[in-house]
XYZ file of C-alpha atoms in Angstrom:
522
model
C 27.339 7.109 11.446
C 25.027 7.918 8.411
C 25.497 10.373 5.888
C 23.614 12.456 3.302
C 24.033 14.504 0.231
C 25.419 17.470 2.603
C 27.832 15.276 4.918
C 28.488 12.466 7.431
C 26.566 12.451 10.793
C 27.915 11.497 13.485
C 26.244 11.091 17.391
C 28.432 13.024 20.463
C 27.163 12.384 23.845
C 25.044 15.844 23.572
C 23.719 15.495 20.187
C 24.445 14.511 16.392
C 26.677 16.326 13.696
C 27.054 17.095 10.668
C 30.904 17.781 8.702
C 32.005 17.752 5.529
C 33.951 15.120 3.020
C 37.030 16.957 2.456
C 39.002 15.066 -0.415
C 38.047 11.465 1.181
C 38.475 12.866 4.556
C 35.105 13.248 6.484
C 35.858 16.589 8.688
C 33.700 17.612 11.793
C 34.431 21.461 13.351
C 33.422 23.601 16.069
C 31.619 20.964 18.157
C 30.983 22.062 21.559
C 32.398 19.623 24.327
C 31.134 21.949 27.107
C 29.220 25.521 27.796
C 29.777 28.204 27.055
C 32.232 29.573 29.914
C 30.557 33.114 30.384
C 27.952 34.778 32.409
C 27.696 32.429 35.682
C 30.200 29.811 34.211
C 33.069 32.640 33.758
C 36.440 32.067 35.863
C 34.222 28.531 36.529
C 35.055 25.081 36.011
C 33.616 23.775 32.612
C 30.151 22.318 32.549
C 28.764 19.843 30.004
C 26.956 22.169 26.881
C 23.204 21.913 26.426
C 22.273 18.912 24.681
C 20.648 19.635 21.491
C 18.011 17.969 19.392
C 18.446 17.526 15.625
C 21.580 17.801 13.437
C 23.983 20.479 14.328
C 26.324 21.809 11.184
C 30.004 21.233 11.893
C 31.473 22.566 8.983
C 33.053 25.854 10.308
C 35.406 26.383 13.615
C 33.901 27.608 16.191
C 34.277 30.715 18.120
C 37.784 31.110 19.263
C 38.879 32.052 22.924
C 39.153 35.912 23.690
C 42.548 36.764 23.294
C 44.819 39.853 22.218
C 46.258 40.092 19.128
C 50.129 39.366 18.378
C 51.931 42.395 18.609
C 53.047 43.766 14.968
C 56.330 42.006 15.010
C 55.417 38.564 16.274
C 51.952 38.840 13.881
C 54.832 39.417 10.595
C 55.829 35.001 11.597
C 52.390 33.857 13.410
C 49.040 33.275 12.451
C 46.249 33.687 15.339
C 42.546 33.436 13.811
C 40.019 35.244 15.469
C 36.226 33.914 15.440
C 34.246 35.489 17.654
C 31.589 34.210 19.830
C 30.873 32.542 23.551
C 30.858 29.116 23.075
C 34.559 29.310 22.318
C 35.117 25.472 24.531
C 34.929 23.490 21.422
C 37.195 20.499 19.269
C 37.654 19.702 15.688
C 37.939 16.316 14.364
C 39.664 15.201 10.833
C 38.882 10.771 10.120
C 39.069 8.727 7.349
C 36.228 6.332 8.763
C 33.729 8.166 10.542
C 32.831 4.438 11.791
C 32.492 2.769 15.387
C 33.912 -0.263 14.279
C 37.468 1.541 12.032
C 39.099 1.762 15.937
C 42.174 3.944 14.791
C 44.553 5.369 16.901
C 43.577 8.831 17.782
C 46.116 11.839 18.252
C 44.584 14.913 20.323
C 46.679 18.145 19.813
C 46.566 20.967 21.996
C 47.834 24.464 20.661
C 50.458 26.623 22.157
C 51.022 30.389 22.334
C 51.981 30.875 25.935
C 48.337 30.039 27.163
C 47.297 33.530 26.147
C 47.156 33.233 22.478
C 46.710 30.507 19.377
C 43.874 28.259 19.040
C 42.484 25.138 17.137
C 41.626 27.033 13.933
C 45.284 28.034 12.750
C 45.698 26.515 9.636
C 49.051 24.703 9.897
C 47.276 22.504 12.405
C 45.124 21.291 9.924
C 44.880 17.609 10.734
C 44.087 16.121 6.898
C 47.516 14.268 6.779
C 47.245 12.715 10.293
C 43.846 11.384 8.613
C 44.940 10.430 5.241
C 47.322 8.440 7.333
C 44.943 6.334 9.217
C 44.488 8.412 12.333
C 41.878 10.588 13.795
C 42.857 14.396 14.642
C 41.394 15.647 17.236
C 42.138 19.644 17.829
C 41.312 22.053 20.745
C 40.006 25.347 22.088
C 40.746 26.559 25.631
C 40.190 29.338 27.844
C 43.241 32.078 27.561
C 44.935 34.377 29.473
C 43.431 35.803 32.522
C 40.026 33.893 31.537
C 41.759 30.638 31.931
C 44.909 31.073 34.229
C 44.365 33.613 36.368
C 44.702 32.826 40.136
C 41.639 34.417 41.979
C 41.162 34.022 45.845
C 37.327 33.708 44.703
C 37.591 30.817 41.725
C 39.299 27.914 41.014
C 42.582 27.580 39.738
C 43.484 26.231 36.119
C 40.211 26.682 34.538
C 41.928 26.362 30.758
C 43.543 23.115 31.744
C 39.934 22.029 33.629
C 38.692 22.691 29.720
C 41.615 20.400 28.470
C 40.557 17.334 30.752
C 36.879 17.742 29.710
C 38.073 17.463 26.362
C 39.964 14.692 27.106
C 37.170 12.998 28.404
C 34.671 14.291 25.847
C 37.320 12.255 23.473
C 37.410 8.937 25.147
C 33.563 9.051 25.372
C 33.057 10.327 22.379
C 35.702 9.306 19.701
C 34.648 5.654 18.517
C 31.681 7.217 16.719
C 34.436 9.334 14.308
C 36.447 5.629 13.871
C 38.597 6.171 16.876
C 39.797 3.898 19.587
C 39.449 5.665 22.994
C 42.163 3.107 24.327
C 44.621 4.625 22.146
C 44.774 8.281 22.314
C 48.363 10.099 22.108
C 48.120 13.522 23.730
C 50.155 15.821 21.561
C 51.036 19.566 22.233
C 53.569 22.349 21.305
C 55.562 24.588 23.589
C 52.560 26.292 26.277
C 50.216 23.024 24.907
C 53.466 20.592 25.496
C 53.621 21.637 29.316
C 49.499 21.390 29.061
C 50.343 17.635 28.307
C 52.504 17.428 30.667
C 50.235 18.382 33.819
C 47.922 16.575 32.029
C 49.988 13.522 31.596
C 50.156 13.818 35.894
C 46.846 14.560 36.534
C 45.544 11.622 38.763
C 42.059 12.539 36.990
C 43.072 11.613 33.068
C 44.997 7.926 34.677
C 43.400 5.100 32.110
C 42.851 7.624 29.419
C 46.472 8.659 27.828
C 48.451 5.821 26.114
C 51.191 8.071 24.569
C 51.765 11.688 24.837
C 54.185 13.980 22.334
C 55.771 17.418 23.747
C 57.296 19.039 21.412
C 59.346 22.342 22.980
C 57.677 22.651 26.188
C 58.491 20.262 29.089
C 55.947 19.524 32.545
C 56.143 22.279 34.681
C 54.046 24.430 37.263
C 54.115 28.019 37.384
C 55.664 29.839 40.732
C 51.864 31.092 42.424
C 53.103 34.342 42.914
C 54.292 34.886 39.724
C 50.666 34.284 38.294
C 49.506 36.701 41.336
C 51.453 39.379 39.747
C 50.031 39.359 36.624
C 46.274 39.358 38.022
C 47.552 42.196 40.607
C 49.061 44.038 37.909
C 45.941 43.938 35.768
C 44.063 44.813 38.540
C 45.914 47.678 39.639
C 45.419 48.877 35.777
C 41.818 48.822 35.920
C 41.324 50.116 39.260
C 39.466 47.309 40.229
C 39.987 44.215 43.310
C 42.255 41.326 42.397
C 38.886 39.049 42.029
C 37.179 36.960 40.090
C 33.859 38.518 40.356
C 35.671 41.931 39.588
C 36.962 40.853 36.564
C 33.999 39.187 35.644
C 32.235 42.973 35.449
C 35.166 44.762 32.685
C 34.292 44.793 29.485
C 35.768 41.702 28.058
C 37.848 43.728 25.085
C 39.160 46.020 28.118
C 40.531 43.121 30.304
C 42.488 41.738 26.670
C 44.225 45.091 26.155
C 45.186 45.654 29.966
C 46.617 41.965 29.809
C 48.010 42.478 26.455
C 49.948 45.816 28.209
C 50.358 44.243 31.234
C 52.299 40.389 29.515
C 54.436 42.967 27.371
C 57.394 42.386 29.437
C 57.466 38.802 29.740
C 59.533 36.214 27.776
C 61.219 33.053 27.920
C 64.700 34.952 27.576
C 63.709 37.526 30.215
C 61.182 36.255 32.585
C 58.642 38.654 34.302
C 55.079 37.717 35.541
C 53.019 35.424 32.736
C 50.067 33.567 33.828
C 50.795 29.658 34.258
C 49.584 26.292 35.082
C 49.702 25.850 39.133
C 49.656 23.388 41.261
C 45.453 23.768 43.180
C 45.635 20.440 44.874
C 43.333 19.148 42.354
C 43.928 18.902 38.396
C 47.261 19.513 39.590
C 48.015 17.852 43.116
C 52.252 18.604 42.993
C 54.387 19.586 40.356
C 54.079 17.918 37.502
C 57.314 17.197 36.517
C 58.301 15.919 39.413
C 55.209 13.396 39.745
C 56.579 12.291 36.517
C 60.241 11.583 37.250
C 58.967 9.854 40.286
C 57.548 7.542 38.057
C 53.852 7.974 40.451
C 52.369 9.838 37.228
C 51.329 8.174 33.895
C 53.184 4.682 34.498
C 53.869 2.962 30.986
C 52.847 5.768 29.047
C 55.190 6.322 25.906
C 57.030 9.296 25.558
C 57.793 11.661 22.255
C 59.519 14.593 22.798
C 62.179 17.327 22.030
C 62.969 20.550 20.593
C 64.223 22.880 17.705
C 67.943 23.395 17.600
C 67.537 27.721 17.796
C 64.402 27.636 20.046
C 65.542 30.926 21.066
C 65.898 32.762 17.582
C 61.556 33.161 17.834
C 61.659 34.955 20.992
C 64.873 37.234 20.153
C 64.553 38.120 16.277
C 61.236 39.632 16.152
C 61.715 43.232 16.754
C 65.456 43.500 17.021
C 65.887 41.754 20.236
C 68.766 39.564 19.026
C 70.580 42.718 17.879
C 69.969 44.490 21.664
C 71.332 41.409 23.443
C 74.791 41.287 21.250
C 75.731 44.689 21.815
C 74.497 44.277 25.806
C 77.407 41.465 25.870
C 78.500 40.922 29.487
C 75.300 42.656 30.550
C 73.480 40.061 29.091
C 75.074 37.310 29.894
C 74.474 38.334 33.837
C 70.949 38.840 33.117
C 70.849 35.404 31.450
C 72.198 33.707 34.150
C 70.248 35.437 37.090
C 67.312 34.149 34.378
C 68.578 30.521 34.841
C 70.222 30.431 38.345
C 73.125 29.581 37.108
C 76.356 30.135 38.931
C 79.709 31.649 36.300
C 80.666 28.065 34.963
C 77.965 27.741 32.712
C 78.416 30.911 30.699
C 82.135 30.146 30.729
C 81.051 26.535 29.513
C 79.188 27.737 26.698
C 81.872 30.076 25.337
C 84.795 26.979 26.033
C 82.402 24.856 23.911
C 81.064 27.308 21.268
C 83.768 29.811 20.914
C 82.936 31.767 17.810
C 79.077 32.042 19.033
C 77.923 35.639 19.600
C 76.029 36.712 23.231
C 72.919 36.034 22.344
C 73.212 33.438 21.279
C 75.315 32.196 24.307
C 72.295 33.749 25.809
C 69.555 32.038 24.264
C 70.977 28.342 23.916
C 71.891 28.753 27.831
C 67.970 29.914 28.382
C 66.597 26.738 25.803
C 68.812 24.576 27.788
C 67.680 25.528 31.188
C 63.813 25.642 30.399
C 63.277 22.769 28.015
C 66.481 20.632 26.898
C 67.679 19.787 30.950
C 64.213 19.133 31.719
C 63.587 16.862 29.067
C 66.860 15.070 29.271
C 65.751 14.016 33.161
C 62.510 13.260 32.021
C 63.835 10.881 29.259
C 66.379 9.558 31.903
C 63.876 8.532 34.239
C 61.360 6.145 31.423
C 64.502 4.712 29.414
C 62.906 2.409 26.755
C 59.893 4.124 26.492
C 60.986 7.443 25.349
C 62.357 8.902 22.296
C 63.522 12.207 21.884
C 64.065 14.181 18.805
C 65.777 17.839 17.533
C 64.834 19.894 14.581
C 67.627 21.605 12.983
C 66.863 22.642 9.857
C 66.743 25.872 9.209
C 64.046 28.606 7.972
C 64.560 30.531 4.724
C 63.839 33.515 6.545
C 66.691 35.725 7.929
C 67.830 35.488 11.302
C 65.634 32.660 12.650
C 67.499 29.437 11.751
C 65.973 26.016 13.388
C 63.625 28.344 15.659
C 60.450 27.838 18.391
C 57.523 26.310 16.574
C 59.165 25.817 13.105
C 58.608 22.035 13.077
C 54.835 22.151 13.109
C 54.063 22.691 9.328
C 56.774 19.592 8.895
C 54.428 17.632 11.734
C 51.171 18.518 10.349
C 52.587 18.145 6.910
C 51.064 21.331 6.074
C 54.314 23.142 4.730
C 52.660 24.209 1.845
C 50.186 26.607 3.464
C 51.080 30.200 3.444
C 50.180 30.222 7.339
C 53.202 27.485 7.589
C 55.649 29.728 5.256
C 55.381 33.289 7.332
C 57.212 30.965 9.474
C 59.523 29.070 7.161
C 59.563 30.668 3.740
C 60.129 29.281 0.375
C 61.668 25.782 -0.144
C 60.943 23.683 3.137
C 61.917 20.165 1.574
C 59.216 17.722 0.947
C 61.422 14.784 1.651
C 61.652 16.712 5.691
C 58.352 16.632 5.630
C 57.330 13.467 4.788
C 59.992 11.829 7.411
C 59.049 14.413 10.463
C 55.294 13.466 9.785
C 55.558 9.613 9.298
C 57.703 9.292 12.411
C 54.674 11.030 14.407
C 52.474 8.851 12.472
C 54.214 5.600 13.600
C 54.298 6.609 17.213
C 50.644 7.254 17.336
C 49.978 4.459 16.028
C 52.371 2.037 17.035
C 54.619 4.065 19.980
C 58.012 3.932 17.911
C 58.843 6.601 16.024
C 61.519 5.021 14.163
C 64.439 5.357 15.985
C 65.998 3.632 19.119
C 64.501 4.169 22.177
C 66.429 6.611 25.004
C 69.430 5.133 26.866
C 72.393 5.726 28.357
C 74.087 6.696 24.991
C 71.053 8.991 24.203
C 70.039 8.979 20.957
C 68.694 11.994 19.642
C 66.970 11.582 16.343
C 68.311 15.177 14.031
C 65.629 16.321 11.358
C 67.832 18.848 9.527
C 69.205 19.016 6.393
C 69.434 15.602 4.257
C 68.282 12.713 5.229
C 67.152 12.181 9.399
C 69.710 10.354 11.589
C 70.857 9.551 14.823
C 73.542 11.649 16.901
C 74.348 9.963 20.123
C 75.121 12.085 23.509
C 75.002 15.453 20.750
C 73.996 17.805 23.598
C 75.708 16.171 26.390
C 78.457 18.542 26.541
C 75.984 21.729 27.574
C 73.428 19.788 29.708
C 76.652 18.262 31.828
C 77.624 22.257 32.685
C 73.913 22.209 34.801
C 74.809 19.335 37.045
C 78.840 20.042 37.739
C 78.468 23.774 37.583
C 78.543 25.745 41.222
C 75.565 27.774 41.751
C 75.710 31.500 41.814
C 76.053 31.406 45.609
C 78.552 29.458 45.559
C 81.244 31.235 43.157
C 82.482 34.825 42.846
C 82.303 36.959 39.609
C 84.308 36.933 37.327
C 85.592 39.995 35.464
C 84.525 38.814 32.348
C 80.543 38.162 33.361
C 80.798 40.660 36.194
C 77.497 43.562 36.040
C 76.584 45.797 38.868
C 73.071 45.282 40.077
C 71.594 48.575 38.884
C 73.284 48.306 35.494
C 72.225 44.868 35.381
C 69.123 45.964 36.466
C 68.513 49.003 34.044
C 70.077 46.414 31.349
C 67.219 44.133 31.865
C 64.402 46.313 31.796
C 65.642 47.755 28.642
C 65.447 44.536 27.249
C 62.206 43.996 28.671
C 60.888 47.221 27.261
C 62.323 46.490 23.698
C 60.154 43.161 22.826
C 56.900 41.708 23.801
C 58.235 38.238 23.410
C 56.622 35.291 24.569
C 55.912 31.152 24.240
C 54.383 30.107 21.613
């Protein structure tokens, strides 16, 4: 490293940068870790960028991947910078000692928003704290949406997670010239980045490079093929064009956002629908992730932080009146929720035997949380006992309606509460004390793989960051979770009156849902 009156310089593998001293913290942004993915390179596996001679300025993000804009009611909670420009495959990096010979622990975060939205540049992500700390941020841009997981007879699958393993290894090549260790990186991501860790985490490709990983509200999972089918076919049909690659490749790039902006409007975690997805190409992804991992064949001895927010949920159902719809839908609802979750009656009779004065949705939404990340999770956890640690965050935003919801935690993670980005999310008065606590125990696991809190057994401990001070709760969400193993499977019970919907109404019920929100992962 050498520095001059304008900033530190570091050498990557295709050339040296320059970043900026940030209050003691030397910060490096937008550096390219491979091409451009347009012209021949679209729909294409990344390639390593052009080498370049000089000093190239990293003191501004880069270009973001194309993307749609958050509807109007999801836009009123989320941030989702827009910089435009091609060379969009690109990684930040936030060190104390931009030195080979500092050899900190490195944490490498990869964004969510449903792999069609969100990107490195959003402010709460800003990785100052994880510096000031002792370890080196590393943040991410991927391909999005259509550009980076659609499923093309003509191109390879899972180009946007191809971009997150080039990163990966752009990091372990790269990272001891910004002070880091590449023998101690922690892959971290949040809800659509989480499962990105996860297939990551699996990948036979990124074995030797991952010491610890963090998902927080998004377990390992592969998408059903067909269901990612649907959404290219869909699009397609839209823009009267072939379900190809190369016929995609020719629409006018603002075009194919707004026909997959139209086309996604349906889909949510609470209702389902076509969304694009990670799948499993016989590559990158040679089986389904999660089950490589509870095998125990995937990422052997890798430490494990993960968990959830208490009202996951309240994020896809509040904006735009969605939590209102599903009350009054009662029964309706519930049907639609288990058809969602292929769950048979018990579990919606569970629910309301263990949570009596709890309105439908949100019997509704805790059964959905439960089914797509909590169950998951639990099994994962079950399978590496003494290397995993699992968490919940519970306390609740200052905003109306949306309690302990999806994504809440990451201004508290970050410890970047105090941005305005952060508070659209969790208004006025998030305590400092929370913050302090959620960040250090991330801190400690990067750096020394225990958060600060017993490891996962059979009493499963589940570490609460809510109001007051953290602390244990033992078995908390046992109750629920049991209702998925012990409860028969819609085929194998009759309705009962109290769930029972015909099909069309249940039908009709759900595409008025669907219609109502444009819900999705964050």
């Amino acid at each position: 490293m050498t520095a001059d009156r304008t900033g530190p310089v570091v050498r990557t593998p295709h050339g040296s940068v320059r970043g900026r001293y940030e209050q003691g913290i030397a910060v490096f942004r937008g550096i390219p870790y491979a091409a451009p993915p347009f012209g021949p390179l679209r729909f294409r596996p990344p390639r390593p960028p052009t080498p370049w001679d000089g000093v190239r300025d990293a003191g501004a993000f880069g270009p973001t991947a194309p993307k749609p804009p958050y509807s109007e009611a999801f836009a009123h909670y989320l941030s989702d910078p827009e910089i435009p420009g091609d060379a969009c495959l690109n990684l930040n990096v936030w060190t104390p000692e931009p030195t080979p010979v500092a050899r900190l622990p490195v944490l490498m975060w990869l964004h969510g928003g449903a792999l069609t939205r969100g990107s490195s540049a959003v402010p709460v992500y800003e990785g100052s704290a994880f510096a000031r700390d002792g370890v080196v941020c590393v943040s991410v841009n991927y391909r999005l949406g259509v550009e980076g997981y659609g499923l093309f007879p003509d191109a390879p699958p899972n180009p946007g997670l191809r971009d997150q393993l080039a990163a990966l290894r752009w990091v372990h090549q790269a990272i001891d010239a910004f002070g880091g260790d590449p023998d101690r990186i922690t892959l971290c991501g949040q809800s659509a980045g989480a499962i990105s860790a996860g297939a990551l985490l699996a990948a036979p490709q990124t074995q030797g490079l991952i010491r610890r990983a963090v998902l927080q509200s998004g377990p390992p999972e592969a998408s059903d093929r067909d269901k990612v089918r649907r959404m290219v076919r869909r699009m397609a049909a839209r823009l009267k064009i072939p379900a190809t690659a190369e016929a995609f490749a020719a629409v006018d790039r603002r075009l194919l956002l707004s026909t997959q902006a139209e086309v996604g409007r349906l889909s949510s975690p609470v209702l389902g629908g076509p969304a694009f997805g990670i799948v499993v190409d016989g590559d990158v992804v040679p089986r389904d992730p999660f089950t490589a991992l509870l095998d125990g064949d995937a990422a052997p001895g890798v430490e494990l932080l993960m968990g959830w927010t208490r009202d996951e949920y309240r994020l896809w159902l509040v904006p735009g009146g969605l939590l209102e719809r599903v009350d009054r839908l009662g029964p309706v609802a519930l049907a639609g929720a288990m058809a969602r979750c292929h769950a048979g009656y018990e579990v919606p009779r569970g629910y309301r035997a263990l949570h009596p004065d709890a309105g439908t949705a949100e019997i509704v939404g805790q059964m959905v949380t439960d089914h797509l990340l909590r169950v998951p999770l639990h099994r994962l956890a079950d399978t590496r006992p003494g290397t995993s640690y699992v968490y919940e965050f519970a306390w609740p935003s200052g905003l109306p309606k949306l309690a302990a919801c999806h994504a809440l935690e990451l201004g508290f993670v970050f410890g970047t509460g105090d941005v305005p980005e952060s508070k659209k999310l969790a208004g006025e008065g998030a305590p400092q004390e929370l913050r302090d606590a959620m960040h250090t125990a991330w801190v400690r696991f990067v750096t020394t793989g225990e958060p600060g809190w017993e490891a996962w057994d059979a009493a499963h401990p589940i570490r609460i960051f809510g109001d007051g001070p953290p602390y244990t709760a033992y078995g908390g969400r046992d109750a629920e979770l049991a209702l998925w193993s012990t409860g028969p499977t819609a085929s194998e019970t009759a309705p009962a009156a109290d769930f029972r919907a015909p099909g069309a109404e249940l039908a009709a019920a759900v595409r008025r849902l669907r219609r109502s929100t444009g819900a999705r992962r964050r």
